[in-house]
């Protein structure tokens, strides 16, 4: 029993009452509590955060600048007043963006969720092909998608307008919803489906009372991702938009061709605040939903 092997075995199993998972948690906690801040990972993280957030800080500062130029003169709320009372076209463009974003995200979420459930649960011919083409709008360049959409709408004699923007945004948002819901279904416990059937639930009852609530965090994440992708899209919208369907990115582009207006800085700051509030509230909500399931 004096062999080194038995010594290590005895040491491994002599941890009185402490499971391996608890030891791993303590080791992870000790690793996180290290005081060495200036390692390569932290330096890269800090530089990345600075690269991402310094432009936002510049936008916020210059939204309170009284002057239109690049030189900061003195603090003022003149551009927020201009935004609220003298920017009717900008608010119309924002309204168009919100209408398209929420409507296309809702349709893409319904279609993407149904497609993900069908692909994961059922076996049929062409399943791999459908999965492959579902991801195409995600990997193809936006210029190609925009040109193909224009050709399609011209072929079916559909005039360009707000509806064509909605259809295009639904198309390229659908793969993101599919991916989010698919990731949630990969961790799904199918034993609860069998339990629901054993208790007499029908296919539809199981779907809406068991499956949908269980994968709701993935559905909501896909919905929010679709809204974000729709709001910030410029290239595809540029190709498929028509008269009266100018979205916020298109309007901002038309403004910056004649110089950046501080009104855009004011609107950007307002949108940053609203986005942070929504993200904070939804983060708490998604955590509670995930914990309940």
PDB file of N, CA and C in Angstrom, residues 22-68:
ATOM      1  N   UNK A  22     -18.029  20.957  -5.862  1.00  0.00           N
ATOM      2  CA  UNK A  22     -17.752  22.028  -4.905  1.00  0.00           C
ATOM      3  C   UNK A  22     -16.296  22.443  -4.958  1.00  0.00           C
ATOM      4  N   UNK A  23     -15.398  21.467  -5.093  1.00  0.00           N
ATOM      5  CA  UNK A  23     -13.979  21.801  -5.232  1.00  0.00           C
ATOM      6  C   UNK A  23     -13.734  22.623  -6.489  1.00  0.00           C
ATOM      7  N   UNK A  24     -14.422  22.257  -7.561  1.00  0.00           N
ATOM      8  CA  UNK A  24     -14.264  23.009  -8.809  1.00  0.00           C
ATOM      9  C   UNK A  24     -14.763  24.450  -8.653  1.00  0.00           C
ATOM     10  N   UNK A  25     -15.854  24.625  -7.903  1.00  0.00           N
ATOM     11  CA  UNK A  25     -16.368  25.975  -7.688  1.00  0.00           C
ATOM     12  C   UNK A  25     -15.390  26.812  -6.876  1.00  0.00           C
ATOM     13  N   UNK A  26     -14.791  26.205  -5.863  1.00  0.00           N
ATOM     14  CA  UNK A  26     -13.808  26.940  -5.059  1.00  0.00           C
ATOM     15  C   UNK A  26     -12.587  27.321  -5.893  1.00  0.00           C
ATOM     16  N   UNK A  27     -12.150  26.395  -6.741  1.00  0.00           N
ATOM     17  CA  UNK A  27     -10.992  26.687  -7.597  1.00  0.00           C
ATOM     18  C   UNK A  27     -11.321  27.804  -8.587  1.00  0.00           C
ATOM     19  N   UNK A  28     -12.548  27.774  -9.127  1.00  0.00           N
ATOM     20  CA  UNK A  28     -12.963  28.811 -10.071  1.00  0.00           C
ATOM     21  C   UNK A  28     -13.050  30.167  -9.382  1.00  0.00           C
ATOM     22  N   UNK A  29     -13.574  30.160  -8.146  1.00  0.00           N
ATOM     23  CA  UNK A  29     -13.677  31.406  -7.387  1.00  0.00           C
ATOM     24  C   UNK A  29     -12.298  31.960  -7.076  1.00  0.00           C
ATOM     25  N   UNK A  30     -11.362  31.093  -6.689  1.00  0.00           N
ATOM     26  CA  UNK A  30     -10.002  31.541  -6.405  1.00  0.00           C
ATOM     27  C   UNK A  30      -9.321  32.088  -7.651  1.00  0.00           C
ATOM     28  N   UNK A  31      -9.621  31.465  -8.794  1.00  0.00           N
ATOM     29  CA  UNK A  31      -9.047  31.933 -10.069  1.00  0.00           C
ATOM     30  C   UNK A  31      -9.570  33.321 -10.422  1.00  0.00           C
ATOM     31  N   UNK A  32     -10.864  33.548 -10.161  1.00  0.00           N
ATOM     32  CA  UNK A  32     -11.455  34.852 -10.481  1.00  0.00           C
ATOM     33  C   UNK A  32     -10.999  35.940  -9.525  1.00  0.00           C
ATOM     34  N   UNK A  33     -10.618  35.560  -8.299  1.00  0.00           N
ATOM     35  CA  UNK A  33     -10.232  36.539  -7.296  1.00  0.00           C
ATOM     36  C   UNK A  33      -8.754  36.917  -7.368  1.00  0.00           C
ATOM     37  N   UNK A  34      -8.102  36.544  -8.429  1.00  0.00           N
ATOM     38  CA  UNK A  34      -6.704  36.922  -8.574  1.00  0.00           C
ATOM     39  C   UNK A  34      -6.561  38.437  -8.691  1.00  0.00           C
ATOM     40  N   UNK A  35      -5.480  38.970  -8.166  1.00  0.00           N
ATOM     41  CA  UNK A  35      -5.275  40.420  -8.145  1.00  0.00           C
ATOM     42  C   UNK A  35      -4.437  40.918  -9.319  1.00  0.00           C
ATOM     43  N   UNK A  36      -4.020  40.044 -10.179  1.00  0.00           N
ATOM     44  CA  UNK A  36      -3.200  40.445 -11.315  1.00  0.00           C
ATOM     45  C   UNK A  36      -4.093  41.025 -12.412  1.00  0.00           C
ATOM     46  N   UNK A  37      -4.219  42.340 -12.419  1.00  0.00           N
ATOM     47  CA  UNK A  37      -5.106  43.000 -13.375  1.00  0.00           C
ATOM     48  C   UNK A  37      -4.435  43.165 -14.733  1.00  0.00           C
ATOM     49  N   UNK A  38      -3.110  43.297 -14.738  1.00  0.00           N
ATOM     50  CA  UNK A  38      -2.405  43.644 -15.961  1.00  0.00           C
ATOM     51  C   UNK A  38      -1.921  42.409 -16.720  1.00  0.00           C
ATOM     52  N   UNK A  39      -2.797  41.418 -16.861  1.00  0.00           N
ATOM     53  CA  UNK A  39      -2.443  40.312 -17.731  1.00  0.00           C
ATOM     54  C   UNK A  39      -2.953  40.606 -19.138  1.00  0.00           C
ATOM     55  N   UNK A  40      -2.558  39.779 -20.082  1.00  0.00           N
ATOM     56  CA  UNK A  40      -2.836  40.064 -21.490  1.00  0.00           C
ATOM     57  C   UNK A  40      -4.328  40.051 -21.790  1.00  0.00           C
ATOM     58  N   UNK A  41      -5.082  39.161 -21.118  1.00  0.00           N
ATOM     59  CA  UNK A  41      -6.516  39.093 -21.378  1.00  0.00           C
ATOM     60  C   UNK A  41      -7.226  40.365 -20.939  1.00  0.00           C
ATOM     61  N   UNK A  42      -6.896  40.857 -19.745  1.00  0.00           N
ATOM     62  CA  UNK A  42      -7.526  42.079 -19.254  1.00  0.00           C
ATOM     63  C   UNK A  42      -7.139  43.297 -20.088  1.00  0.00           C
ATOM     64  N   UNK A  43      -5.892  43.335 -20.547  1.00  0.00           N
ATOM     65  CA  UNK A  43      -5.457  44.459 -21.383  1.00  0.00           C
ATOM     66  C   UNK A  43      -6.230  44.477 -22.699  1.00  0.00           C
ATOM     67  N   UNK A  44      -6.377  43.304 -23.320  1.00  0.00           N
ATOM     68  CA  UNK A  44      -7.135  43.230 -24.572  1.00  0.00           C
ATOM     69  C   UNK A  44      -8.588  43.612 -24.348  1.00  0.00           C
ATOM     70  N   UNK A  45      -9.157  43.154 -23.217  1.00  0.00           N
ATOM     71  CA  UNK A  45     -10.547  43.497 -22.895  1.00  0.00           C
ATOM     72  C   UNK A  45     -10.715  45.003 -22.733  1.00  0.00           C
ATOM     73  N   UNK A  46      -9.799  45.640 -21.987  1.00  0.00           N
ATOM     74  CA  UNK A  46      -9.891  47.088 -21.765  1.00  0.00           C
ATOM     75  C   UNK A  46      -9.752  47.856 -23.075  1.00  0.00           C
ATOM     76  N   UNK A  47      -8.806  47.457 -23.919  1.00  0.00           N
ATOM     77  CA  UNK A  47      -8.624  48.139 -25.208  1.00  0.00           C
ATOM     78  C   UNK A  47      -9.848  47.973 -26.102  1.00  0.00           C
ATOM     79  N   UNK A  48     -10.447  46.789 -26.093  1.00  0.00           N
ATOM     80  CA  UNK A  48     -11.648  46.560 -26.895  1.00  0.00           C
ATOM     81  C   UNK A  48     -12.804  47.420 -26.414  1.00  0.00           C
ATOM     82  N   UNK A  49     -12.980  47.485 -25.095  1.00  0.00           N
ATOM     83  CA  UNK A  49     -14.056  48.319 -24.547  1.00  0.00           C
ATOM     84  C   UNK A  49     -13.846  49.793 -24.869  1.00  0.00           C
ATOM     85  N   UNK A  50     -12.604  50.243 -24.788  1.00  0.00           N
ATOM     86  CA  UNK A  50     -12.317  51.632 -25.153  1.00  0.00           C
ATOM     87  C   UNK A  50     -12.615  51.891 -26.617  1.00  0.00           C
ATOM     88  N   UNK A  51     -12.226  50.956 -27.479  1.00  0.00           N
ATOM     89  CA  UNK A  51     -12.472  51.100 -28.913  1.00  0.00           C
ATOM     90  C   UNK A  51     -13.969  51.185 -29.216  1.00  0.00           C
ATOM     91  N   UNK A  52     -14.772  50.422 -28.459  1.00  0.00           N
ATOM     92  CA  UNK A  52     -16.212  50.390 -28.708  1.00  0.00           C
ATOM     93  C   UNK A  52     -16.942  51.590 -28.112  1.00  0.00           C
ATOM     94  N   UNK A  53     -16.520  52.048 -26.934  1.00  0.00           N
ATOM     95  CA  UNK A  53     -17.321  53.016 -26.201  1.00  0.00           C
ATOM     96  C   UNK A  53     -16.828  54.456 -26.302  1.00  0.00           C
ATOM     97  N   UNK A  54     -15.599  54.690 -26.727  1.00  0.00           N
ATOM     98  CA  UNK A  54     -15.133  56.072 -26.893  1.00  0.00           C
ATOM     99  C   UNK A  54     -15.956  56.820 -27.949  1.00  0.00           C
ATOM    100  N   UNK A  55     -16.274  56.213 -29.118  1.00  0.00           N
ATOM    101  CA  UNK A  55     -17.142  56.938 -30.070  1.00  0.00           C
ATOM    102  C   UNK A  55     -18.508  57.293 -29.482  1.00  0.00           C
ATOM    103  N   UNK A  56     -19.080  56.412 -28.664  1.00  0.00           N
ATOM    104  CA  UNK A  56     -20.359  56.728 -28.029  1.00  0.00           C
ATOM    105  C   UNK A  56     -20.203  57.902 -27.069  1.00  0.00           C
ATOM    106  N   UNK A  57     -19.097  57.929 -26.332  1.00  0.00           N
ATOM    107  CA  UNK A  57     -18.854  59.032 -25.408  1.00  0.00           C
ATOM    108  C   UNK A  57     -18.708  60.346 -26.174  1.00  0.00           C
ATOM    109  N   UNK A  58     -18.039  60.323 -27.324  1.00  0.00           N
ATOM    110  CA  UNK A  58     -17.882  61.534 -28.142  1.00  0.00           C
ATOM    111  C   UNK A  58     -19.238  62.021 -28.632  1.00  0.00           C
ATOM    112  N   UNK A  59     -20.096  61.091 -29.078  1.00  0.00           N
ATOM    113  CA  UNK A  59     -21.436  61.464 -29.539  1.00  0.00           C
ATOM    114  C   UNK A  59     -22.232  62.124 -28.418  1.00  0.00           C
ATOM    115  N   UNK A  60     -22.157  61.553 -27.214  1.00  0.00           N
ATOM    116  CA  UNK A  60     -22.900  62.100 -26.079  1.00  0.00           C
ATOM    117  C   UNK A  60     -22.413  63.508 -25.737  1.00  0.00           C
ATOM    118  N   UNK A  61     -21.091  63.705 -25.731  1.00  0.00           N
ATOM    119  CA  UNK A  61     -20.538  65.019 -25.384  1.00  0.00           C
ATOM    120  C   UNK A  61     -20.954  66.067 -26.409  1.00  0.00           C
ATOM    121  N   UNK A  62     -20.855  65.728 -27.693  1.00  0.00           N
ATOM    122  CA  UNK A  62     -21.151  66.711 -28.736  1.00  0.00           C
ATOM    123  C   UNK A  62     -22.647  66.925 -28.938  1.00  0.00           C
ATOM    124  N   UNK A  63     -23.481  66.061 -28.346  1.00  0.00           N
ATOM    125  CA  UNK A  63     -24.921  66.341 -28.399  1.00  0.00           C
ATOM    126  C   UNK A  63     -25.288  67.521 -27.506  1.00  0.00           C
ATOM    127  N   UNK A  64     -24.392  67.873 -26.547  1.00  0.00           N
ATOM    128  CA  UNK A  64     -24.615  69.026 -25.680  1.00  0.00           C
ATOM    129  C   UNK A  64     -23.778  70.233 -26.106  1.00  0.00           C
ATOM    130  N   UNK A  65     -23.194  70.165 -27.283  1.00  0.00           N
ATOM    131  CA  UNK A  65     -22.370  71.270 -27.779  1.00  0.00           C
ATOM    132  C   UNK A  65     -23.254  72.306 -28.473  1.00  0.00           C
ATOM    133  N   UNK A  66     -23.070  73.565 -28.122  1.00  0.00           N
ATOM    134  CA  UNK A  66     -23.894  74.615 -28.731  1.00  0.00           C
ATOM    135  C   UNK A  66     -23.536  74.837 -30.191  1.00  0.00           C
ATOM    136  N   UNK A  67     -22.275  74.605 -30.539  1.00  0.00           N
ATOM    137  CA  UNK A  67     -21.815  74.848 -31.898  1.00  0.00           C
ATOM    138  C   UNK A  67     -22.085  73.654 -32.795  1.00  0.00           C
ATOM    139  N   UNK A  68     -22.199  73.927 -34.091  1.00  0.00           N
ATOM    140  CA  UNK A  68     -22.368  72.857 -35.074  1.00  0.00           C
ATOM    141  C   UNK A  68     -21.044  72.224 -35.457  1.00  0.00           C
TER     142      UNK A  68
END
